[in-house]
């Protein structure tokens, strides 16, 4: 995928705001009672647009449209290979509109335009192409049972999927949800996050252009209550959620009466372990990006940096220097490396953790405060002398706050690495092959990166152990959670 310079201004991005209504059954319409909410530009704190706010009635209408599309009409009858063709066409349309979508993503979320254009969008397009290829390859088994019977297993679409996504990677999270669901033949009622509804609405429009029949891809912006209506709806078969573990606990309890299928991708406090024999340049870079990528708003951020004693001080010096040099500012500038946090709430949460770190006795070497006086910008912040029991070492901060901790030996670092109720990801940096494998096997995490970090691929399953979630996204494994097996047994004597 080629990268390119993008000459975009916030004004140009604003001109790309086309859809602000709900997408239900192939049509854009206002919410019941005309209810709306404002979406804010986090770099300026100004309102971008007023967006339709889906109510119970709207959720009912979207679920009905999704059910109808699932069971009757073009989607239900469509050959699997043609479903794949719809996904390929959507990928092509996203590529055609890549600059526009990148600008819209940056406007709504605040992430630097270079990242939206050259990291997020290419990954999104790749996810759709990957799942396009799967659509006609979801096969079932035949099973040898006793007697003169023929038994086979069909993998049918799980049904109407409620898909609730967060604001940190709005388009990427949409692709992780729609890719496998649509390849498997499901229909979707997707709720983008209240902070970032704009790109999902635009992709909803492009999905219609790509040939997905009405009702297959519904988009309902709204807050948590909209999500709650989706979760509680008796005609939704499965809920896929990405966000905070506390929200997942609420969803699990709200879904209990209807026993929905659930998959969760939640947060983490991922250890990134640097052994003394690592390639220090690569490890420093990996530790840096592994924490600061996307303003630190990454579920798998390497937010517990564990560095072996003998290289600890040099590592701290390097990372402090790099953090001081990181360019924070206007997300529409090509030079910017770090934009604003997504909203006031996240900004306040991060600032509370920075204060807690200082109060609890960690040493703040750089950053530790706001950047500028407009927008939700925070200086890249480095803490050392962090103890494992401090809140900055235990809780997910979801911001540009790096905690560097020292370790002495292998057993100690494994024990401390696993001393968290999360288990999403981990990083290991060493030139010793057997140590790399031993560490990867000993850590309780859904993904372990060795001598790399944040290496995502549409084909590589991603998800969490423990409180970081259940089920897997991406890869072939994600398809399993979007299909329901059906065992068919035929009496051959009959
Ligand atoms: P959240 O979990 O509240 O929001 C995520 C999505 O869930 C949004 O679309 C939201 O509207 C929806 N939602 C909220 N309450 C719901 C409910 N009761 N039923 C159904 N849907 C509901 O996360 P929030 O408040 O935006 O962020 C809080 C913290 O969560 C962050 O500081 C971060 O630590 C973590 N987080 C983790 C993410 C990840 O990628 N794993 C993504 C976003 C947040
Ligand atoms: Mg919340």
Coordinates of N, CA, C and O in Angstrom, one line a residue, residues 269 271 273 275 304 306 388-389 394 405-422 438-439 441-444 466:
X269 N -3.2 -3.9 30.4 CA -2.1 -3.2 31.0 C -0.9 -4.1 30.7 O -0.3 -4.8 31.5
X271 N 2.5 -5.8 29.6 CA 3.9 -5.7 29.9 C 4.7 -5.7 28.6 O 4.5 -6.5 27.7
X273 N 8.6 -6.2 27.8 CA 9.8 -6.6 28.6 C 11.0 -6.5 27.7 O 11.1 -7.1 26.6
X275 N 14.9 -7.3 27.7 CA 16.0 -8.0 28.3 C 17.3 -7.2 27.8 O 17.4 -6.6 26.8
X304 N 3.3 -1.1 30.7 CA 4.2 -1.5 31.8 C 5.5 -1.9 31.1 O 5.6 -3.0 30.7
X306 N 9.0 -3.0 31.3 CA 9.9 -3.7 32.3 C 11.3 -3.8 31.7 O 11.4 -4.5 30.7
X388 N 5.0 -1.6 41.5 CA 3.9 -2.4 40.9 C 2.5 -2.1 41.5 O 1.5 -2.4 40.9
X389 N 2.5 -1.6 42.8 CA 1.2 -1.4 43.4 C 0.6 0.0 43.2 O -0.4 0.3 43.7
X394 N -1.1 -0.2 37.6 CA -2.2 -1.2 37.7 C -3.3 -1.0 36.7 O -3.9 -1.9 36.1
X405 N 9.8 0.5 34.6 CA 10.1 -0.3 35.8 C 11.4 -1.2 35.6 O 11.6 -1.6 34.4
X406 N 12.1 -1.5 36.6 CA 13.3 -2.2 36.6 C 13.1 -3.6 37.0 O 12.3 -3.9 37.9
X407 N 13.8 -4.6 36.3 CA 13.7 -6.0 36.8 C 15.1 -6.6 36.8 O 16.0 -6.1 36.1
X408 N 15.2 -7.7 37.6 CA 16.6 -8.3 37.8 C 16.7 -9.6 37.1 O 17.7 -9.9 36.5
X409 N 15.7 -10.5 37.1 CA 15.8 -11.8 36.5 C 14.6 -12.3 35.8 O 13.5 -11.7 36.0
X410 N 14.7 -13.4 35.1 CA 13.7 -14.0 34.3 C 12.4 -14.3 35.1 O 11.3 -13.9 34.8
X411 N 12.6 -15.1 36.2 CA 11.4 -15.5 37.0 C 10.6 -14.3 37.5 O 9.4 -14.3 37.5
X412 N 11.4 -13.3 38.0 CA 10.8 -12.1 38.5 C 9.9 -11.4 37.5 O 8.8 -11.0 37.7
X413 N 10.5 -11.3 36.3 CA 9.8 -10.5 35.3 C 8.5 -11.2 34.8 O 7.5 -10.6 34.4
X414 N 8.6 -12.5 34.7 CA 7.4 -13.3 34.3 C 6.3 -13.1 35.4 O 5.1 -12.8 35.1
X415 N 6.7 -13.3 36.6 CA 5.7 -13.1 37.7 C 5.1 -11.7 37.7 O 3.9 -11.6 37.8
X416 N 5.9 -10.7 37.5 CA 5.4 -9.3 37.5 C 4.6 -9.0 36.3 O 3.6 -8.3 36.3
X417 N 5.1 -9.6 35.2 CA 4.4 -9.4 33.9 C 3.0 -9.9 34.0 O 2.0 -9.3 33.4
X418 N 2.8 -11.0 34.7 CA 1.5 -11.6 34.8 C 0.7 -11.1 35.9 O -0.5 -11.5 36.1
X419 N 1.2 -10.2 36.7 CA 0.5 -9.7 37.9 C -0.4 -8.6 37.5 O -0.2 -7.4 37.9
X420 N -1.5 -8.9 36.8 CA -2.5 -8.0 36.4 C -3.7 -8.7 36.1 O -3.6 -9.9 35.7
X421 N -4.9 -8.1 36.2 CA -6.1 -8.9 35.9 C -6.4 -8.9 34.4 O -7.3 -9.6 33.9
X422 N -5.6 -8.1 33.7 CA -5.7 -8.1 32.2 C -4.9 -9.1 31.6 O -4.0 -9.7 32.3
X438 N 10.4 -19.0 25.7 CA 10.0 -19.3 27.1 C 9.1 -18.1 27.6 O 8.1 -18.4 28.3
X439 N 9.5 -16.9 27.3 CA 8.8 -15.8 27.8 C 7.4 -15.7 27.1 O 6.4 -15.6 27.8
X441 N 5.6 -18.1 26.0 CA 4.8 -19.2 26.6 C 4.3 -18.9 28.0 O 3.3 -19.3 28.4
X442 N 5.2 -18.2 28.8 CA 4.9 -18.1 30.2 C 3.9 -16.9 30.4 O 3.3 -16.8 31.5
X443 N 3.8 -16.0 29.5 CA 2.9 -14.8 29.7 C 1.5 -15.1 29.4 O 1.2 -15.8 28.4
X444 N 0.6 -14.7 30.3 CA -0.9 -15.0 30.0 C -1.4 -13.8 29.3 O -1.9 -12.8 29.8
X466 N -8.2 -13.5 30.5 CA -8.7 -12.8 31.7 C -9.6 -11.7 31.4 O -10.5 -11.8 30.6

